[in-house]
Coordinates of C-alpha atoms and ligand atoms in Angstrom, one line a residue:
X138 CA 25.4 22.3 18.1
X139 CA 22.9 19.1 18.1
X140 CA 19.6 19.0 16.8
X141 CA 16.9 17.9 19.3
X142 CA 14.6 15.7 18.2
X143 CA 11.4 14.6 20.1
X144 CA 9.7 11.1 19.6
X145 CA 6.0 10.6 19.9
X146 CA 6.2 6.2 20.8
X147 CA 8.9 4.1 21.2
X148 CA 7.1 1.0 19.9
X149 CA 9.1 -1.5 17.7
X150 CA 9.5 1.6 15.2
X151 CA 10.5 4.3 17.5
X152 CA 12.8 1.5 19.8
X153 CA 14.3 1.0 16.1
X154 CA 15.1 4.6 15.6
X155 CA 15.7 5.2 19.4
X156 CA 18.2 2.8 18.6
X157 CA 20.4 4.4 15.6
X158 CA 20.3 7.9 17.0
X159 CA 22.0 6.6 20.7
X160 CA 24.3 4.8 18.3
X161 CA 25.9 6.9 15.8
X162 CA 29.3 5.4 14.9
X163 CA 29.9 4.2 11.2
X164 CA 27.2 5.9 10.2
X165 CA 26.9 9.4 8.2
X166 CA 28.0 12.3 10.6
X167 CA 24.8 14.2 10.6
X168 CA 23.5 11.6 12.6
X169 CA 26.1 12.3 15.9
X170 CA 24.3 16.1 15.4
X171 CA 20.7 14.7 16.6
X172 CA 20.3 14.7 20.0
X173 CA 17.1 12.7 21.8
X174 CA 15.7 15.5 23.9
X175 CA 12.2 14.0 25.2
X176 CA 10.6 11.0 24.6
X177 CA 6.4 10.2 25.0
X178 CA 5.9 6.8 26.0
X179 CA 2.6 5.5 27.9
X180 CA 4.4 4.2 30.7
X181 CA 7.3 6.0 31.7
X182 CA 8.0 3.3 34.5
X183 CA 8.4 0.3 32.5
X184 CA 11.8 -1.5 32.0
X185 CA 13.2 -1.1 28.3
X186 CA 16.3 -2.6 27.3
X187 CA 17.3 0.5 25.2
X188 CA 20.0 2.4 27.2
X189 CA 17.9 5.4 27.3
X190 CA 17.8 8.2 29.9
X191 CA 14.5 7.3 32.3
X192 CA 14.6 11.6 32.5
X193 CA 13.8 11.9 29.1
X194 CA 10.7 9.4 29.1
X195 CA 7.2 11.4 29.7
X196 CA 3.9 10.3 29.2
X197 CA 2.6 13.3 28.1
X198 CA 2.8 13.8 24.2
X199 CA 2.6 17.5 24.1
X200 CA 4.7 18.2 26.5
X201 CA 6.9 16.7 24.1
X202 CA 5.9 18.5 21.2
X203 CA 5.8 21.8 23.2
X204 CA 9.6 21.4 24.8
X205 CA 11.7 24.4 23.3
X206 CA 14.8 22.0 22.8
X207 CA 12.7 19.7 20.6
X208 CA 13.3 21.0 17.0
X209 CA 12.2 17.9 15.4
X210 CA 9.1 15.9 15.9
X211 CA 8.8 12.4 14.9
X212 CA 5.4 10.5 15.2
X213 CA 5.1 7.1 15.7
X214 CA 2.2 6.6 17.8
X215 CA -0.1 5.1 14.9
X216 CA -3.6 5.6 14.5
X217 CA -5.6 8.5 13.8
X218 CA -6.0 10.4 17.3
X219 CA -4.4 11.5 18.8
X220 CA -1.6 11.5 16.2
X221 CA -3.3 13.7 13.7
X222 CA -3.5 16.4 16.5
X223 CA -0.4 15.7 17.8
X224 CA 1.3 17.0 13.9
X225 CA -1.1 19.8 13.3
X226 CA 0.2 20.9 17.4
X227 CA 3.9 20.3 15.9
X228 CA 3.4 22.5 12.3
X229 CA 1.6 24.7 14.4
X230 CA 4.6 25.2 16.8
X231 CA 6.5 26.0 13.2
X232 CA 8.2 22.2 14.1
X233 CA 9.0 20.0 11.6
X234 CA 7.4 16.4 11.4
X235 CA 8.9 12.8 10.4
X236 CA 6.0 10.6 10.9
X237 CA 5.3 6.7 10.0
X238 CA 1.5 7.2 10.1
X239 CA 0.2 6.2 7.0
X240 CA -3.8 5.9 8.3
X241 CA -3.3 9.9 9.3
X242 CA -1.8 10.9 6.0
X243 CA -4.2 9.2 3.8
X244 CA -7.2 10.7 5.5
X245 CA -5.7 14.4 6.3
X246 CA -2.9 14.7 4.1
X247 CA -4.3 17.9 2.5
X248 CA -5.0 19.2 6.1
X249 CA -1.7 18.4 7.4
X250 CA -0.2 19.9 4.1
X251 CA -1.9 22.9 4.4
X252 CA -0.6 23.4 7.9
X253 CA 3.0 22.8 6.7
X254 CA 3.1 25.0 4.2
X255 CA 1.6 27.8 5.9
X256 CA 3.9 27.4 8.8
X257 CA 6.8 26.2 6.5
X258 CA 8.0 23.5 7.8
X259 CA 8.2 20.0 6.4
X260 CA 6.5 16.9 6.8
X261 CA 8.1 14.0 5.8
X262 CA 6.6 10.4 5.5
X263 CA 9.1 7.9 4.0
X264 CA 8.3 5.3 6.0
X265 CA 4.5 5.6 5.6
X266 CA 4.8 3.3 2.6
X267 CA 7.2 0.2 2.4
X268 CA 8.9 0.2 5.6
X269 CA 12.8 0.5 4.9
X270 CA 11.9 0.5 0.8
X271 CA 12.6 4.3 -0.6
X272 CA 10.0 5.0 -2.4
X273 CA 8.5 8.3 -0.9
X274 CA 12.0 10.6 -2.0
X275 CA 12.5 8.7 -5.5
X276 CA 8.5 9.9 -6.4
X277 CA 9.2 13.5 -5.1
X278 CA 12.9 13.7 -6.1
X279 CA 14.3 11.0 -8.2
X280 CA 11.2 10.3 -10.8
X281 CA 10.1 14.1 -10.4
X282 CA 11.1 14.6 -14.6
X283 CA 8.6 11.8 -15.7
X284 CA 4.9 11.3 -16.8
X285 CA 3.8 8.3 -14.6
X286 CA 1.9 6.4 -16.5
X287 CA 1.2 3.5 -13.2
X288 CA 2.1 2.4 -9.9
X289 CA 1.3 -0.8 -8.5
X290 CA 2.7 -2.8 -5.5
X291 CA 2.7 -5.2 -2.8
X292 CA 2.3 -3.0 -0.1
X293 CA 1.4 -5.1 2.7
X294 CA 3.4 -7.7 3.5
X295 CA 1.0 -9.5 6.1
X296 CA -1.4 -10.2 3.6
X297 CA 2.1 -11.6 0.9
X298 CA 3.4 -13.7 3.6
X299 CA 0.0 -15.2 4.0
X300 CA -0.6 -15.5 0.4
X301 CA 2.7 -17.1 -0.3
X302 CA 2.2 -19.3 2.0
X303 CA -1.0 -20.8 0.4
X304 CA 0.7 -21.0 -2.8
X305 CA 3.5 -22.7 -1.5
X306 CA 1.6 -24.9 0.8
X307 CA -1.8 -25.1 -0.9
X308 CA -3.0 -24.3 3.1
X309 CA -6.4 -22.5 3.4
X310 CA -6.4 -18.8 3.9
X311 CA -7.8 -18.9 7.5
X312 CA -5.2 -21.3 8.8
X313 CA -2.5 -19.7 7.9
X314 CA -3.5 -16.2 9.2
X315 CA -3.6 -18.2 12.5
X316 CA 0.3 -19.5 12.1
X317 CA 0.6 -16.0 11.3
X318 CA -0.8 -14.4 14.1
X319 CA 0.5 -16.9 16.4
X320 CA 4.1 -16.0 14.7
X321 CA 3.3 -12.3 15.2
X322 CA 3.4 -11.5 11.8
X323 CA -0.2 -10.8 11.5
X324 CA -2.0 -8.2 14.1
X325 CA -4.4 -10.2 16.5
X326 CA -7.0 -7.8 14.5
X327 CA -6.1 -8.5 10.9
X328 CA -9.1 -6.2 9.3
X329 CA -6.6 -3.4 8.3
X330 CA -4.4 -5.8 6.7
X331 CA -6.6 -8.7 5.0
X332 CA -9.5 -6.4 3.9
X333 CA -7.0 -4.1 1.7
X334 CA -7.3 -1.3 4.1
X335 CA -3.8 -0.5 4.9
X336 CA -3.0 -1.3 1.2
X337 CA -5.3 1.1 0.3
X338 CA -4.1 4.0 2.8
X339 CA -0.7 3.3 0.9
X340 CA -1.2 3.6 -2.6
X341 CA -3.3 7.0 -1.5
X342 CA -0.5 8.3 -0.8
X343 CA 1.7 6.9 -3.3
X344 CA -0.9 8.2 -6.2
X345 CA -1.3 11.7 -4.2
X346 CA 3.1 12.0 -4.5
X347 CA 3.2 10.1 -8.3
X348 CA 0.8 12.5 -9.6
X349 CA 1.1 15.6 -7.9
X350 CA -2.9 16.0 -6.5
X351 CA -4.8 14.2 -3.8
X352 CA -5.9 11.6 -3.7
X353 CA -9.6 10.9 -2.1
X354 CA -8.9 7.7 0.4
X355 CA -12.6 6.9 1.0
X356 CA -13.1 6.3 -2.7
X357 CA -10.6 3.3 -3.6
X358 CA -12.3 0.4 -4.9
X359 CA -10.8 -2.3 -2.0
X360 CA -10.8 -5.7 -2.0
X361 CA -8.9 -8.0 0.6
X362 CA -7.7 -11.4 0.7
X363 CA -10.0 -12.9 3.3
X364 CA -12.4 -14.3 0.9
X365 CA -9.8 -15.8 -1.3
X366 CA -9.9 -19.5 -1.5
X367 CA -7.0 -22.0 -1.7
X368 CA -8.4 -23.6 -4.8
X369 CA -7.8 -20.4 -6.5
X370 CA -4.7 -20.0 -5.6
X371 CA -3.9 -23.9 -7.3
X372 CA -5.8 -23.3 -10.4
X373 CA -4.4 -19.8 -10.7
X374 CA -0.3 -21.7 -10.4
X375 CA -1.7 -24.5 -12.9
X376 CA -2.6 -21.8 -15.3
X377 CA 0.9 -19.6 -14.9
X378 CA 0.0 -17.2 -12.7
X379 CA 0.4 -16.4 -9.0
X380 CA -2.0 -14.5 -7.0
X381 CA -1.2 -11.4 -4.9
X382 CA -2.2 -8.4 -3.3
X383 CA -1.9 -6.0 -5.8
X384 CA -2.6 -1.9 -5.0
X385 CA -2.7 0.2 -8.4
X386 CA -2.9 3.6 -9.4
X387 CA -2.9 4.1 -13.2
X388 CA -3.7 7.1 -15.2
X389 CA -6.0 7.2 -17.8
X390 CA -6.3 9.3 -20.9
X391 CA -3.1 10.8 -23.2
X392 CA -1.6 12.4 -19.8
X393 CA -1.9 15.7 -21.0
X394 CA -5.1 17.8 -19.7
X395 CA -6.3 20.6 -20.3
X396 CA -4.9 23.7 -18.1
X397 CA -6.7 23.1 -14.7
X398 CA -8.3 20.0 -15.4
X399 CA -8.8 17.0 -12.9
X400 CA -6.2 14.0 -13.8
X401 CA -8.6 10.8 -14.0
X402 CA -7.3 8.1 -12.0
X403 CA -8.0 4.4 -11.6
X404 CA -7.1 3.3 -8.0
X405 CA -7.5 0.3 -6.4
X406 CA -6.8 -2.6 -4.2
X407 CA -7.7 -5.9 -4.6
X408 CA -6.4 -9.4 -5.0
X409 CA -4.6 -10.0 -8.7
X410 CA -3.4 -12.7 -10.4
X411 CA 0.0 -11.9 -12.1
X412 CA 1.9 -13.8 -15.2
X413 CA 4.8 -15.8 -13.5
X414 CA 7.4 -13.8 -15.1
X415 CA 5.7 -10.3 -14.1
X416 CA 7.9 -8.4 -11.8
X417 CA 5.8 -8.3 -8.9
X418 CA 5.7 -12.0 -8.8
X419 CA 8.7 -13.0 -7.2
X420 CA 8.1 -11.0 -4.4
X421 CA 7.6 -13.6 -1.4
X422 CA 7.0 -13.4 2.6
X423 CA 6.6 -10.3 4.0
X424 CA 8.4 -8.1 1.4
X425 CA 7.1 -5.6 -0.6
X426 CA 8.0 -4.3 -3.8
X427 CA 6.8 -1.3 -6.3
X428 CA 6.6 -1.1 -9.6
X429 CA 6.6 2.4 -11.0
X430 CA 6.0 3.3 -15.0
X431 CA 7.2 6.4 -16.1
X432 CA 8.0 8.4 -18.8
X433 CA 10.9 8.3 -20.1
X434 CA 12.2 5.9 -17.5
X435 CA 10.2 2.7 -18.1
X436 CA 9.7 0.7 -15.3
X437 CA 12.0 0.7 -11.8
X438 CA 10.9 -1.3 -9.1
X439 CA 11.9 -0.7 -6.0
X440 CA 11.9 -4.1 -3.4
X441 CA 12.6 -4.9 0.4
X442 CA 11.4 -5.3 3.6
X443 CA 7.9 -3.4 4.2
X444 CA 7.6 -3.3 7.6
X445 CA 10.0 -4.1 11.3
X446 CA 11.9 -2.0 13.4
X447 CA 15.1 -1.7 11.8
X448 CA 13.6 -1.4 8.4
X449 CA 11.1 1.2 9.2
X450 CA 13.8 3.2 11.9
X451 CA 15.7 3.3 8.7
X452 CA 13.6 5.2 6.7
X453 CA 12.4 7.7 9.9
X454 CA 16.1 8.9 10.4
X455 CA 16.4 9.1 6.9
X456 CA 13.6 12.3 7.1
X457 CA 15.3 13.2 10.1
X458 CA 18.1 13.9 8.1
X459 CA 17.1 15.4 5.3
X460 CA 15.2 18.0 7.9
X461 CA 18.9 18.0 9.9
X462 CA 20.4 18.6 6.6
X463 CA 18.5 21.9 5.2
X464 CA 18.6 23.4 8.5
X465 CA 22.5 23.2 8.7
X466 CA 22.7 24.2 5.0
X467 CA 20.5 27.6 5.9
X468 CA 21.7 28.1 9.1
X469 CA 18.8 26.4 11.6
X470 CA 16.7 29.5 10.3
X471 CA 13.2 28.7 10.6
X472 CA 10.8 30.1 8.3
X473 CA 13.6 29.2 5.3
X474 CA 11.5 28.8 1.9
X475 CA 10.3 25.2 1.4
X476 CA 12.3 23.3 -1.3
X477 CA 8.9 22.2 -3.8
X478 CA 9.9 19.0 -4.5
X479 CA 10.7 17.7 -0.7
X480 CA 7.9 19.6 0.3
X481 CA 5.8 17.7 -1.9
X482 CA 3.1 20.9 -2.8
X483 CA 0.3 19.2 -4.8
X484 CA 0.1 21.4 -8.5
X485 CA -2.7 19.7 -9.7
X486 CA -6.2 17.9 -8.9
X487 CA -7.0 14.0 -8.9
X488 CA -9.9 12.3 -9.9
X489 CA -11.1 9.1 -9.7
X490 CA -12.8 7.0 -12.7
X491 CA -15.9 5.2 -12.5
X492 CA -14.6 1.7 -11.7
X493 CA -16.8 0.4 -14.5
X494 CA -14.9 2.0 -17.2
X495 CA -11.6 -0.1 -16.1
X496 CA -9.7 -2.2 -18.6
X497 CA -8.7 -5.5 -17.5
X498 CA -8.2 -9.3 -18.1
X499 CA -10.4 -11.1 -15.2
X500 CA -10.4 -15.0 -14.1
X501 CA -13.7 -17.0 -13.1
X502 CA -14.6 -20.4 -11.3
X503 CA -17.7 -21.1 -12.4
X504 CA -19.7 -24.4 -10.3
X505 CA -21.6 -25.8 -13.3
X506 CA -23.5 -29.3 -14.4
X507 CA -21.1 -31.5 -15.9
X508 CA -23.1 -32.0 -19.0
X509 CA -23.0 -31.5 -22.8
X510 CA -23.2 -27.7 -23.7
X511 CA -22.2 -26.0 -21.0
X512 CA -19.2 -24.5 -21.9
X513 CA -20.6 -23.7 -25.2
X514 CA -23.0 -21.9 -23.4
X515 CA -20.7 -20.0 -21.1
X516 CA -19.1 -19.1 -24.4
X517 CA -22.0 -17.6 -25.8
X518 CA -23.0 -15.4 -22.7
X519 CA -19.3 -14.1 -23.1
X520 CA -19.3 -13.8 -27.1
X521 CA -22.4 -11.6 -27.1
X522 CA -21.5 -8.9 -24.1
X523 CA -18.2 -8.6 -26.7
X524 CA -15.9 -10.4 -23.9
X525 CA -12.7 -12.2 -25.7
X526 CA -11.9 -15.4 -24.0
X527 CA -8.1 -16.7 -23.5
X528 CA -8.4 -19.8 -22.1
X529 CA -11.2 -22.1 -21.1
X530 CA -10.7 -25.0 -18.5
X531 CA -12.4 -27.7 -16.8
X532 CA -11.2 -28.9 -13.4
X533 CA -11.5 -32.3 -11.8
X534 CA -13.6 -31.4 -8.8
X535 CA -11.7 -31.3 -5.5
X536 CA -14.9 -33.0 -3.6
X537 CA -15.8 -29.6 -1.2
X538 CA -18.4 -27.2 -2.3
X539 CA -19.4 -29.1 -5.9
X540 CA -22.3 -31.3 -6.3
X541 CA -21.9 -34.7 -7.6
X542 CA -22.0 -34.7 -11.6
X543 CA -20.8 -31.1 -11.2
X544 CA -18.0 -29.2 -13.0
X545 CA -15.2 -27.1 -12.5
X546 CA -14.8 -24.4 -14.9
X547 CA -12.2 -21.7 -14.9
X548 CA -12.1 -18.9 -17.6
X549 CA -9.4 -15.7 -18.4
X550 CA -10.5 -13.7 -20.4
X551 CA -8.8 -11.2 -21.8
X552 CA -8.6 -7.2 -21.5
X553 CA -12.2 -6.3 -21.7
X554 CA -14.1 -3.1 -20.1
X555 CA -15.6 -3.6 -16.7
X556 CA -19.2 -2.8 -17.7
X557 CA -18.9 -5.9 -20.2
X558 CA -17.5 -8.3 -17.9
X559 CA -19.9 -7.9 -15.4
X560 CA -22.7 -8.0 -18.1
X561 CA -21.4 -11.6 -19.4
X562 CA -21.6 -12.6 -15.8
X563 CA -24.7 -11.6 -15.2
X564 CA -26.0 -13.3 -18.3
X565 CA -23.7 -17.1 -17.0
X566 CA -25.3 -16.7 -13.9
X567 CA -29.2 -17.3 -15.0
X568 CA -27.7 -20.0 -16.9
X569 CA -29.5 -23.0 -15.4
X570 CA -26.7 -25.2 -15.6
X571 CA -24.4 -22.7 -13.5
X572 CA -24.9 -23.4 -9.6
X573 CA -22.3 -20.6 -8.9
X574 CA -20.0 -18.0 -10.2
X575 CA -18.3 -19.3 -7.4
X576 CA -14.3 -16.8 -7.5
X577 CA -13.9 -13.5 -9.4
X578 CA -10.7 -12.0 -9.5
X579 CA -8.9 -9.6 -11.8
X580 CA -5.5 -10.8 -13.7
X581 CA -2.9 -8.4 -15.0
Ligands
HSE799 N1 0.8 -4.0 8.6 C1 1.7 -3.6 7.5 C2 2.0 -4.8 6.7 C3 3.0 -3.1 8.0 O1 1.7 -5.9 7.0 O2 2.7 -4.6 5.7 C4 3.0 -1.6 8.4 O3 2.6 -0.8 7.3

């Protein structure tokens, strides 16, 4: 007996899966068992190179959801509506979901849980985060025995493709989100991308799974790339580090609370500059890569290609197949107990820190006068908010954006307390030889 399995799109994602499940061979049998039964598509009439049956193409979504001989719903639409409605239609139904949507499940993930578990069924998002990286399971399953102490990643590989290509190139940010667009690796609407925004939907979810509460999405501190210079980018490789798109969600405290207490979080997304030898570093092009802390493990990183059809269709039909799985081990009986761990059940509540009370080293380009004192006097301003300084460094000017007789000055500073960082700055900017705290960026 097959499994029927109904898709919701068949954009490059759900071609990409449309794709394994007509084409079985070589790979584990439980994938022969799935059966395509309907398929909701905007334009039925349009030519597709996939030999798929023209019968099973509709363009009505719930019909799709509401077939009987669709067991299995997998969303890949995108967006928020009508795909949010679409899953809540599915759990309703008592249907299992395998969904990509990571805008839907980091704005209504509670909802949608809710839904799931009163309805019993699953909902499985593995490739919400990371394309074809595994990183959903390992948080619920693999890494369920540790204290996670932080997760960070490069999430979005849009945003690393552009930035490697400015550190590679020294090319200005907006030039090569055109080559980038033009090479269709960048949407024709970047905003979700280079503003942090899909970066931020991610590690929602990620911090929702690694700590076991959610997550709210409307409260990470974002920052995208889209104001980030090239200069910065060549200062931050002369000084030994490189600069990335870093997502992060770190515990604070000991990591045990009190019975019932709120976990505080510190969440964020923002442009980073990383040591050389850190293991996000190396992670080039459109590749994304995860770095999770735990205890006991340490730290495992997970790395590969974040987004694309095979990639993504790799991680879908991995859900379908872990749904395909527990139904033949419990007989296709619906209404089976949920196992906790792949059902993912929240056991405890998140909450996020005041940004201000973060710890972290930061680097500054500070336009100045190029004139005895100054960086004594920068020094000063740091020295009394209690700011330690690392290093200290005066760049030849590049011409652009600095006055004649002007100055270059890049500081890092190291791990200091929000609050005082931004009170040092404060104090360097009514300096009257500083024209312009001109980049601000946090460095691990
Ligand atoms: N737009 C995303 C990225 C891929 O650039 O990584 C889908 O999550």
């Amino acid at each position: 007996m097959t499994i029927g399995v109904g898709l919701l799109g068949l954009g490059t994602v759900g071609a990409g899966v449309a794709a394994i499940l007509l084409g079985p061979e070589g790979r584990h049998p439980l994938v022969a068992e799935l059966e395509l039964k309907r398929v909701a598509v905007r334009d039925p009439a349009r030519a597709r190179p996939l030999a798929l049956d023209p019968a099973l193409l509709t363009s009505n979504a719930e019909a799709v959801v509401d077939d009987p001989a669709v067991e299995i719903v997998v969303e890949l639409i995108g967006g928020l509506e009508p795909a949010r409605s679409l899953i809540l239609r599915a759990i309703a139904a008592g249907k299992p979901v395998v969904t990509a949507n990571k805008a839907v499940i980091a704005r209504y993930g509670e909802e949608i849980a809710a839904a799931a578990a009163e309805q019993g069924v699953y909902v499985l998002i593995e490739a919400a985060v990371g394309g074809g990286i595994p990183i959903i399971e390992p948080l619920k399953q693999s890494l369920g025995g540790n204290r996670i102490q932080r997760v960070s990643g490069i999430i979005n590989g849009t945003t690393n493709y552009i930035l490697s290509r400015m550190a590679d190139e020294g090319a200005a940010y907006g030039d090569v989100l055109a080559d980038a667009q033009r090479l269709g690796y960048a949407e024709a609407d970047p905003a979700a991308d280079v503003q942090g925004g899909d970066a931020a939907d991610k590690i929602a979810i990620l911090a929702g799974l690694a700590y076991g509460g959610a997550v709210p999405r409307s409260a990470i501190a974002t920052e995208g790339i889209d104001r980030l210079q090239a200069r910065d980018v060549a200062y931050a490789a002369q000084l030994g580090f490189v600069v990335k798109l870093v997502a992060t969600a770190e515990r604070l405290g000991d990591g045990v609370e009190e019975p019932g207490a709120a976990i505080p979080l510190d969440v964020r997304v923002h442009p980073t500059l990383l040591p050389k030898h850190h293991p996000l570093a190396g992670v080039h092009g459109v590749n994304n890569a995860i770095l999770v802390e735990g205890d006991p493990v340490g730290q495992v990183m997970f790395y590969g290609p974040g987004a694309g059809a095979g990639p993504t269709a790799s991680a879908v039909v991995a859900d379908i197949l872990n749904i395909a799985g527990i139904r033949r081990a419990t007989g296709n009986q619906a209404g089976a107990p949920l196992d906790p761990l792949l059902a993912a059940s929240s056991w405890r509540r998140c909450r996020l820190v005041d940004g201000s009370t973060s710890r972290h080293r930061n680097y500054v380009r500070l336009q100045t006068r190029d004139q005895a004192g100054v960086i004594g006097r920068i020094g000063t301003c740091f020295g009394d908010a209690g700011v330690s300084i690392q290093s200290i460094v005066q760049f030849e000017g590049q011409g652009d954006g600095i006055e004649a007789g002007g100055a270059e000055i890049v500081v890092i500073t190291h791990e200091v307390e929000e609050g005082r960082f931004r009170a040092a700055l404060a104090a360097i900017e009514a300096l009257t030889e500083v024209e312009a705290v001109a980049a601000c960026l946090r460095t691990l």
